[in-house]
Short mmCIF file of C-alpha atoms in Angstrom, two decimals:
data_model
loop_
_atom_site.label_atom_id
_atom_site.label_comp_id
_atom_site.label_asym_id
_atom_site.label_seq_id
_atom_site.Cartn_x
_atom_site.Cartn_y
_atom_site.Cartn_z
CA UNK W 1 0.03 0.19 0.29
CA UNK W 2 1.48 2.93 -1.36
CA UNK W 3 0.81 5.57 0.84
CA UNK W 4 2.61 8.71 -0.32
CA UNK W 5 2.54 8.63 -4.77
CA UNK W 6 4.43 10.73 -7.49
CA UNK W 7 2.78 9.15 -10.42
CA UNK W 8 5.37 10.91 -13.06
CA UNK W 9 8.51 8.86 -12.85
CA UNK W 10 10.37 11.53 -15.46
CA UNK W 11 9.87 15.54 -16.19
CA UNK W 12 11.41 17.74 -18.87
CA UNK W 13 11.22 21.26 -19.10
CA UNK W 14 12.86 24.20 -20.55
CA UNK W 15 15.79 26.25 -19.05
CA UNK W 16 14.17 29.28 -17.26
CA UNK W 17 10.35 27.84 -17.36
CA UNK W 18 8.42 26.41 -14.14
CA UNK W 19 9.10 23.10 -13.66
CA UNK W 20 5.62 21.35 -11.14
CA UNK W 21 6.11 17.92 -9.67
CA UNK W 22 3.32 16.50 -7.75
CA UNK W 23 2.73 14.37 -4.94
CA UNK W 24 -0.44 12.49 -3.67
CA UNK W 25 -1.11 11.01 -0.23
CA UNK W 26 -3.50 8.59 1.32
CA UNK W 27 -2.68 9.43 4.96
CA UNK W 28 -4.77 11.85 6.67
CA UNK W 29 -2.72 11.64 9.63
CA UNK W 30 0.24 13.33 8.09
CA UNK W 31 0.80 16.04 9.35
CA UNK W 32 4.12 17.02 7.81
CA UNK W 33 5.53 17.18 4.40
CA UNK W 34 9.38 17.01 2.76
CA UNK W 35 10.71 17.77 -0.38
CA UNK W 36 14.31 15.87 -1.11
CA UNK W 37 16.42 16.28 -4.24
CA UNK W 38 19.17 13.73 -5.48
CA UNK W 39 21.85 13.66 -7.55
CA UNK W 40 23.63 9.94 -9.18
CA UNK W 41 26.19 8.98 -6.37
CA UNK W 42 24.33 11.08 -3.25
CA UNK W 43 22.34 10.70 -0.56
CA UNK W 44 19.21 12.71 -1.14
CA UNK W 45 19.77 16.38 0.29
CA UNK W 46 16.55 17.92 2.25
CA UNK W 47 14.73 20.98 -0.31
CA UNK W 48 11.59 22.42 1.17
CA UNK W 49 9.15 21.91 3.70
CA UNK W 50 5.83 21.99 4.58
CA UNK W 51 3.37 21.60 8.01
CA UNK W 52 0.00 20.50 7.06
CA UNK W 53 -1.09 23.88 8.88
CA UNK W 54 0.16 25.82 6.46
CA UNK W 55 -0.70 25.75 2.47
CA UNK W 56 2.28 27.12 0.90
CA UNK W 57 5.83 27.71 1.79
CA UNK W 58 8.31 29.75 -0.67
CA UNK W 59 12.11 28.95 -0.63
CA UNK W 60 13.51 31.59 -2.81
CA UNK W 61 12.97 29.70 -6.39
CA UNK W 62 11.07 26.43 -4.62
CA UNK W 63 7.78 26.79 -3.28
CA UNK W 64 5.78 24.07 -2.20
CA UNK W 65 1.78 24.14 -2.20
CA UNK W 66 -0.75 21.67 0.32
CA UNK W 67 -4.22 20.75 -0.31
CA UNK W 68 -5.08 19.07 2.04
CA UNK W 69 -8.36 18.67 1.03
CA UNK W 70 -7.64 16.58 -2.36
CA UNK W 71 -4.64 15.16 -0.34
CA UNK W 72 -1.85 16.35 -2.67
CA UNK W 73 0.79 18.97 -3.02
CA UNK W 74 2.54 20.26 -5.31
CA UNK W 75 7.06 21.75 -5.43
CA UNK W 76 7.17 24.27 -8.38
CA UNK W 77 10.49 25.46 -9.50
CA UNK W 78 10.87 28.79 -10.95
CA UNK W 79 12.64 29.58 -12.78
CA UNK W 80 14.14 26.14 -13.71
CA UNK W 81 18.43 25.81 -14.04
CA UNK W 82 20.34 22.84 -15.72
CA UNK W 83 21.23 22.35 -12.30
CA UNK W 84 18.19 20.63 -11.18
CA UNK W 85 18.34 18.45 -12.87
CA UNK W 86 17.99 15.37 -10.45
CA UNK W 87 15.80 13.00 -8.85
CA UNK W 88 12.97 14.95 -6.42
CA UNK W 89 11.63 12.88 -3.52
CA UNK W 90 8.35 13.53 -1.81
CA UNK W 91 8.17 12.24 1.86
CA UNK W 92 5.65 12.66 5.20
CA UNK W 93 5.44 12.30 8.43
CA UNK W 94 3.25 11.39 11.21
CA UNK W 95 4.15 13.50 14.29
CA UNK W 96 6.02 10.88 16.40
CA UNK W 97 9.67 11.42 18.19
CA UNK W 98 11.12 8.58 16.01
CA UNK W 99 11.68 10.32 12.71
CA UNK W 100 10.11 8.02 10.44
CA UNK W 101 9.43 8.96 7.42
CA UNK W 102 7.38 7.84 4.12
CA UNK W 103 8.98 8.43 0.52
CA UNK W 104 7.33 8.52 -2.87
CA UNK W 105 8.67 6.75 -5.69
CA UNK W 106 10.38 9.95 -6.94
CA UNK W 107 9.92 11.78 -10.42
CA UNK W 108 13.56 12.32 -12.69
CA UNK W 109 13.52 15.67 -13.45
CA UNK W 110 15.13 17.03 -16.32
CA UNK W 111 15.82 20.60 -17.65
CA UNK W 112 17.06 21.34 -21.13
CA UNK W 113 19.55 24.40 -21.27
CA UNK X 1 28.73 20.77 8.72
CA UNK X 2 26.61 18.05 9.57
CA UNK X 3 28.34 14.68 8.25
CA UNK X 4 26.77 11.04 7.55
CA UNK X 5 29.29 8.71 6.56
CA UNK X 6 29.29 4.91 5.19
CA UNK X 7 31.59 2.64 5.01
CA UNK X 8 32.09 1.80 1.29
CA UNK X 9 30.98 3.63 -1.92
CA UNK X 10 30.46 0.17 -3.62
CA UNK X 11 30.89 -2.96 -2.89
CA UNK X 12 30.76 -6.11 -4.95
CA UNK X 13 29.94 -9.30 -2.77
CA UNK X 14 29.05 -13.35 -3.82
CA UNK X 15 25.49 -14.68 -2.89
CA UNK X 16 25.35 -16.33 0.41
CA UNK X 17 28.10 -13.80 1.73
CA UNK X 18 27.67 -11.82 5.01
CA UNK X 19 27.65 -8.50 4.57
CA UNK X 20 27.84 -5.50 7.27
CA UNK X 21 27.07 -1.70 6.09
CA UNK X 22 28.63 0.66 8.31
CA UNK X 23 26.62 4.19 9.09
CA UNK X 24 28.51 6.62 11.03
CA UNK X 25 26.75 10.49 12.43
CA UNK X 26 28.72 12.74 14.00
CA UNK X 27 25.27 14.95 14.38
CA UNK X 28 24.93 13.51 18.57
CA UNK X 29 21.26 12.20 16.52
CA UNK X 30 18.50 9.75 18.43
CA UNK X 31 16.98 8.99 15.44
CA UNK X 32 19.33 6.25 12.72
CA UNK X 33 17.89 5.05 9.44
CA UNK X 34 18.63 2.64 6.70
CA UNK X 35 16.62 2.98 2.99
CA UNK X 36 17.08 0.78 0.15
CA UNK X 37 16.81 2.70 -2.93
CA UNK X 38 15.29 0.92 -6.68
CA UNK X 39 14.49 2.99 -9.62
CA UNK X 40 10.75 3.02 -9.58
CA UNK X 41 10.18 2.44 -5.81
CA UNK X 42 11.71 5.55 -4.56
CA UNK X 43 13.49 4.85 -1.03
CA UNK X 44 12.07 2.23 1.61
CA UNK X 45 12.78 1.87 4.76
CA UNK X 46 14.59 -1.56 6.01
CA UNK X 47 14.85 -0.48 9.64
CA UNK X 48 15.15 2.45 11.49
CA UNK X 49 16.48 2.95 15.40
CA UNK X 50 15.37 5.90 17.78
CA UNK X 51 18.28 5.23 20.25
CA UNK X 52 21.02 3.42 21.45
CA UNK X 53 20.25 -0.85 21.58
CA UNK X 54 16.65 -0.04 20.59
CA UNK X 55 15.41 -1.03 16.82
CA UNK X 56 12.47 -0.91 14.84
CA UNK X 57 11.24 -2.82 11.70
CA UNK X 58 10.47 -0.92 8.37
CA UNK X 59 8.92 -1.77 5.69
CA UNK X 60 10.81 -4.18 4.25
CA UNK X 61 13.06 -6.23 6.96
CA UNK X 62 13.42 -9.58 5.83
CA UNK X 63 17.09 -10.44 4.90
CA UNK X 64 18.15 -7.65 6.90
CA UNK X 65 19.11 -7.20 10.54
CA UNK X 66 20.23 -3.79 12.15
CA UNK X 67 22.97 -2.92 14.97
CA UNK X 68 23.58 0.19 17.51
CA UNK X 69 25.83 -0.09 20.29
CA UNK X 70 26.72 3.77 20.13
CA UNK X 71 24.78 6.78 19.44
CA UNK X 72 26.69 7.72 16.82
CA UNK X 73 27.03 4.20 14.99
CA UNK X 74 23.86 2.39 13.10
CA UNK X 75 25.23 -0.86 11.16
CA UNK X 76 23.37 -2.78 8.48
CA UNK X 77 23.52 -7.01 7.85
CA UNK X 78 23.02 -9.19 4.99
CA UNK X 79 23.16 -12.10 6.63
CA UNK X 80 23.10 -14.39 3.64
CA UNK X 81 23.52 -12.26 0.47
CA UNK X 82 21.12 -12.94 -2.21
CA UNK X 83 21.19 -10.71 -5.67
CA UNK X 84 17.77 -9.16 -5.46
CA UNK X 85 19.57 -7.20 -2.35
CA UNK X 86 21.35 -5.54 -5.15
CA UNK X 87 20.70 -1.90 -4.44
CA UNK X 88 22.08 1.47 -3.20
CA UNK X 89 22.18 1.52 0.37
CA UNK X 90 21.35 4.58 1.81
CA UNK X 91 21.63 5.62 5.87
CA UNK X 92 20.27 8.97 7.55
CA UNK X 93 20.37 10.63 11.05
CA UNK X 94 17.62 12.76 12.57
CA UNK X 95 17.08 14.34 16.22
CA UNK X 96 13.16 13.98 17.32
CA UNK X 97 10.49 16.20 16.52
CA UNK X 98 9.00 18.93 18.43
CA UNK X 99 6.02 17.12 18.34
CA UNK X 100 2.76 17.57 16.50
CA UNK X 101 3.08 19.70 12.62
CA UNK X 102 7.35 19.93 13.22
CA UNK X 103 9.67 17.69 11.88
CA UNK X 104 13.12 17.71 12.04
CA UNK X 105 14.57 16.70 8.53
CA UNK X 106 16.67 13.43 8.14
CA UNK X 107 20.61 13.74 6.99
CA UNK X 108 21.82 11.28 4.64
CA UNK X 109 25.15 9.65 3.98
CA UNK X 110 26.26 9.24 0.57
CA UNK X 111 25.15 5.97 -0.16
CA UNK X 112 26.92 2.36 -0.70
CA UNK X 113 26.02 0.65 -4.25
CA UNK X 114 25.45 -2.94 -3.56
CA UNK X 115 26.08 -5.38 -6.11
CA UNK X 116 25.19 -9.18 -5.20
CA UNK X 117 26.89 -11.86 -8.00
#
Protein backbone atom coordinates (compact mmCIF):
# COMPACT_ATOMS: atom_id res chain seq x y z
CA UNK A 1 0.00 0.00 0.00
CA UNK A 2 1.76 3.10 -1.28
CA UNK A 3 0.82 5.91 1.11
CA UNK A 4 2.82 8.53 -0.79
CA UNK A 5 2.69 8.47 -4.57
CA UNK A 6 4.52 10.37 -7.25
CA UNK A 7 2.75 9.30 -10.39
CA UNK A 8 5.08 10.95 -12.88
CA UNK A 9 8.38 9.05 -13.14
CA UNK A 10 9.96 11.81 -15.20
CA UNK A 11 9.54 15.41 -16.28
CA UNK A 12 11.41 17.45 -18.86
CA UNK A 13 11.29 21.26 -18.99
CA UNK A 14 13.17 24.04 -20.73
CA UNK A 15 15.58 26.21 -18.79
CA UNK A 16 13.86 29.30 -17.43
CA UNK A 17 10.39 27.74 -17.42
CA UNK A 18 8.43 26.45 -14.44
CA UNK A 19 8.82 22.87 -13.20
CA UNK A 20 5.87 21.40 -11.30
CA UNK A 21 6.34 18.13 -9.47
CA UNK A 22 3.33 16.44 -7.93
CA UNK A 23 2.74 14.16 -4.99
CA UNK A 24 -0.41 12.49 -3.62
CA UNK A 25 -0.91 10.86 -0.25
CA UNK A 26 -3.57 8.71 1.35
CA UNK A 27 -2.97 8.97 5.11
CA UNK A 28 -4.82 11.94 6.64
CA UNK A 29 -2.67 11.59 9.78
CA UNK A 30 0.39 12.95 7.97
CA UNK A 31 1.18 16.33 9.50
CA UNK A 32 4.45 17.28 7.83
CA UNK A 33 5.72 17.00 4.28
CA UNK A 34 9.19 17.33 2.82
CA UNK A 35 10.86 17.39 -0.57
CA UNK A 36 14.31 15.93 -1.06
CA UNK A 37 16.57 16.24 -4.09
CA UNK A 38 19.00 13.53 -5.15
CA UNK A 39 21.85 13.64 -7.62
CA UNK A 40 23.32 10.38 -8.95
CA UNK A 41 25.87 8.77 -6.63
CA UNK A 42 24.93 11.14 -3.79
CA UNK A 43 22.57 10.90 -0.86
CA UNK A 44 19.30 12.87 -0.90
CA UNK A 45 19.44 16.41 0.44
CA UNK A 46 16.60 18.28 2.07
CA UNK A 47 15.02 20.93 -0.15
CA UNK A 48 11.87 22.37 1.40
CA UNK A 49 9.10 21.36 3.78
CA UNK A 50 5.59 22.30 4.82
CA UNK A 51 3.48 21.70 7.88
CA UNK A 52 -0.09 20.50 7.37
CA UNK A 53 -1.39 23.67 9.05
CA UNK A 54 -0.09 25.72 6.11
CA UNK A 55 -0.94 25.68 2.44
CA UNK A 56 2.18 27.26 1.01
CA UNK A 57 5.85 27.59 1.83
CA UNK A 58 8.35 29.46 -0.27
CA UNK A 59 12.15 29.43 -0.33
CA UNK A 60 13.77 31.31 -3.16
CA UNK A 61 12.95 29.59 -6.46
CA UNK A 62 11.17 26.74 -4.67
CA UNK A 63 7.57 26.78 -3.49
CA UNK A 64 5.60 23.91 -2.04
CA UNK A 65 1.80 23.96 -2.10
CA UNK A 66 -0.39 21.73 0.04
CA UNK A 67 -4.04 20.93 -0.68
CA UNK A 68 -5.24 18.91 2.30
CA UNK A 69 -8.73 18.30 0.99
CA UNK A 70 -7.28 16.73 -2.15
CA UNK A 71 -4.38 15.10 -0.24
CA UNK A 72 -2.05 16.59 -2.79
CA UNK A 73 1.13 18.60 -2.69
CA UNK A 74 3.26 20.08 -5.41
CA UNK A 75 6.72 21.56 -5.75
CA UNK A 76 7.16 24.52 -8.07
CA UNK A 77 10.60 25.53 -9.32
CA UNK A 78 10.74 28.93 -10.99
CA UNK A 79 12.81 29.55 -13.03
CA UNK A 80 14.18 26.09 -13.67
CA UNK A 81 17.92 25.75 -14.15
CA UNK A 82 20.02 22.89 -15.62
CA UNK A 83 21.51 22.31 -12.15
CA UNK A 84 18.03 21.41 -10.92
CA UNK A 85 18.18 18.21 -12.97
CA UNK A 86 17.91 15.47 -10.34
CA UNK A 87 15.50 13.00 -8.78
CA UNK A 88 12.96 14.63 -6.46
CA UNK A 89 11.36 12.68 -3.64
CA UNK A 90 8.27 13.68 -1.75
CA UNK A 91 8.09 12.44 1.87
CA UNK A 92 5.53 12.56 4.67
CA UNK A 93 5.62 12.20 8.43
CA UNK A 94 3.24 11.50 11.28
CA UNK A 95 4.21 13.32 14.47
CA UNK A 96 6.39 11.07 16.60
CA UNK A 97 9.82 11.10 18.13
CA UNK A 98 11.09 8.38 15.80
CA UNK A 99 11.31 10.72 12.83
CA UNK A 100 10.07 8.07 10.45
CA UNK A 101 9.36 9.27 6.90
CA UNK A 102 7.33 7.68 4.12
CA UNK A 103 8.83 8.42 0.69
CA UNK A 104 7.29 8.51 -2.75
CA UNK A 105 8.79 6.77 -5.77
CA UNK A 106 10.57 9.86 -7.02
CA UNK A 107 10.35 12.00 -10.16
CA UNK A 108 13.36 12.53 -12.40
CA UNK A 109 13.51 16.14 -13.54
CA UNK A 110 15.53 17.09 -16.60
CA UNK A 111 16.02 20.78 -17.30
CA UNK A 112 17.23 21.37 -20.83
CA UNK A 113 19.50 24.35 -21.59
CA UNK B 1 28.97 20.96 8.94
CA UNK B 2 26.75 17.94 9.58
CA UNK B 3 27.99 14.64 8.34
CA UNK B 4 26.76 11.10 7.76
CA UNK B 5 29.38 8.72 6.42
CA UNK B 6 29.02 5.23 5.04
CA UNK B 7 31.85 2.73 5.07
CA UNK B 8 31.91 1.98 1.35
CA UNK B 9 30.68 3.72 -1.81
CA UNK B 10 30.76 0.53 -3.88
CA UNK B 11 30.68 -3.09 -2.76
CA UNK B 12 30.60 -6.36 -4.68
CA UNK B 13 29.73 -9.54 -2.81
CA UNK B 14 28.86 -13.13 -3.65
CA UNK B 15 25.56 -14.86 -2.97
CA UNK B 16 25.50 -16.31 0.53
CA UNK B 17 28.11 -13.98 1.98
CA UNK B 18 27.47 -12.06 5.19
CA UNK B 19 27.64 -8.33 4.46
CA UNK B 20 28.11 -5.45 6.88
CA UNK B 21 27.25 -1.87 5.94
CA UNK B 22 28.38 0.73 8.43
CA UNK B 23 27.03 4.20 9.02
CA UNK B 24 28.41 6.89 11.31
CA UNK B 25 26.94 10.30 12.11
CA UNK B 26 28.61 13.15 13.95
CA UNK B 27 25.52 15.16 14.86
CA UNK B 28 24.60 13.38 18.12
CA UNK B 29 21.28 12.37 16.57
CA UNK B 30 19.01 9.95 18.37
CA UNK B 31 17.31 8.60 15.23
CA UNK B 32 19.06 6.59 12.53
CA UNK B 33 17.63 4.89 9.45
CA UNK B 34 18.55 2.42 6.72
CA UNK B 35 16.85 2.65 3.31
CA UNK B 36 17.30 1.00 -0.01
CA UNK B 37 16.65 2.84 -3.25
CA UNK B 38 15.51 0.98 -6.34
CA UNK B 39 14.31 2.45 -9.64
CA UNK B 40 10.57 3.08 -9.63
CA UNK B 41 10.25 2.15 -5.96
CA UNK B 42 11.74 5.20 -4.29
CA UNK B 43 13.29 4.96 -0.85
CA UNK B 44 12.05 2.06 1.21
CA UNK B 45 12.74 1.87 4.93
CA UNK B 46 14.49 -1.31 6.06
CA UNK B 47 15.09 -0.63 9.76
CA UNK B 48 15.35 2.34 12.05
CA UNK B 49 16.60 3.06 15.53
CA UNK B 50 15.47 5.83 17.87
CA UNK B 51 17.99 5.13 20.63
CA UNK B 52 21.05 3.05 21.38
CA UNK B 53 20.24 -0.67 21.34
CA UNK B 54 16.69 0.12 20.18
CA UNK B 55 15.54 -0.91 16.72
CA UNK B 56 12.31 -1.21 14.83
CA UNK B 57 11.43 -2.89 11.56
CA UNK B 58 10.63 -0.72 8.62
CA UNK B 59 8.67 -1.73 5.54
CA UNK B 60 11.08 -4.33 4.11
CA UNK B 61 13.12 -5.90 6.96
CA UNK B 62 13.25 -9.44 5.57
CA UNK B 63 16.79 -10.65 4.98
CA UNK B 64 18.32 -7.82 7.03
CA UNK B 65 19.28 -7.14 10.62
CA UNK B 66 20.76 -4.10 12.35
CA UNK B 67 22.94 -3.22 15.27
CA UNK B 68 23.26 0.00 17.25
CA UNK B 69 25.73 -0.35 20.09
CA UNK B 70 26.79 3.30 20.10
CA UNK B 71 24.74 6.41 19.45
CA UNK B 72 26.77 7.50 16.44
CA UNK B 73 26.94 4.14 14.64
CA UNK B 74 24.20 2.12 12.95
CA UNK B 75 25.09 -1.07 11.10
CA UNK B 76 23.05 -2.94 8.51
CA UNK B 77 23.72 -6.66 8.18
CA UNK B 78 22.78 -8.91 5.30
CA UNK B 79 22.95 -12.34 6.92
CA UNK B 80 23.18 -14.23 3.62
CA UNK B 81 23.33 -11.93 0.62
CA UNK B 82 21.10 -12.68 -2.33
CA UNK B 83 20.97 -11.19 -5.82
CA UNK B 84 17.68 -9.41 -5.07
CA UNK B 85 19.53 -7.38 -2.45
CA UNK B 86 21.55 -5.67 -5.16
CA UNK B 87 20.64 -2.04 -4.57
CA UNK B 88 21.68 1.42 -3.39
CA UNK B 89 21.70 1.52 0.41
CA UNK B 90 21.26 4.86 2.15
CA UNK B 91 21.76 5.69 5.80
CA UNK B 92 20.20 8.74 7.45
CA UNK B 93 19.99 10.35 10.87
CA UNK B 94 17.81 12.94 12.56
CA UNK B 95 16.99 14.39 15.93
CA UNK B 96 13.51 13.83 17.41
CA UNK B 97 10.66 16.10 16.35
CA UNK B 98 9.25 18.76 18.64
CA UNK B 99 5.71 17.42 18.44
CA UNK B 100 2.81 17.81 16.07
CA UNK B 101 3.31 19.97 12.96
CA UNK B 102 7.06 19.98 13.35
CA UNK B 103 9.77 17.82 11.97
CA UNK B 104 13.54 17.61 12.01
CA UNK B 105 14.91 16.70 8.61
CA UNK B 106 16.84 13.53 7.99
CA UNK B 107 20.44 13.90 6.87
CA UNK B 108 21.64 11.27 4.44
CA UNK B 109 24.97 9.66 3.76
CA UNK B 110 26.32 9.31 0.21
CA UNK B 111 25.04 5.76 -0.19
CA UNK B 112 26.59 2.35 -0.82
CA UNK B 113 26.02 0.70 -4.19
CA UNK B 114 25.92 -3.02 -3.36
CA UNK B 115 26.10 -5.64 -6.09
CA UNK B 116 25.49 -9.27 -5.18
CA UNK B 117 26.72 -11.75 -7.79
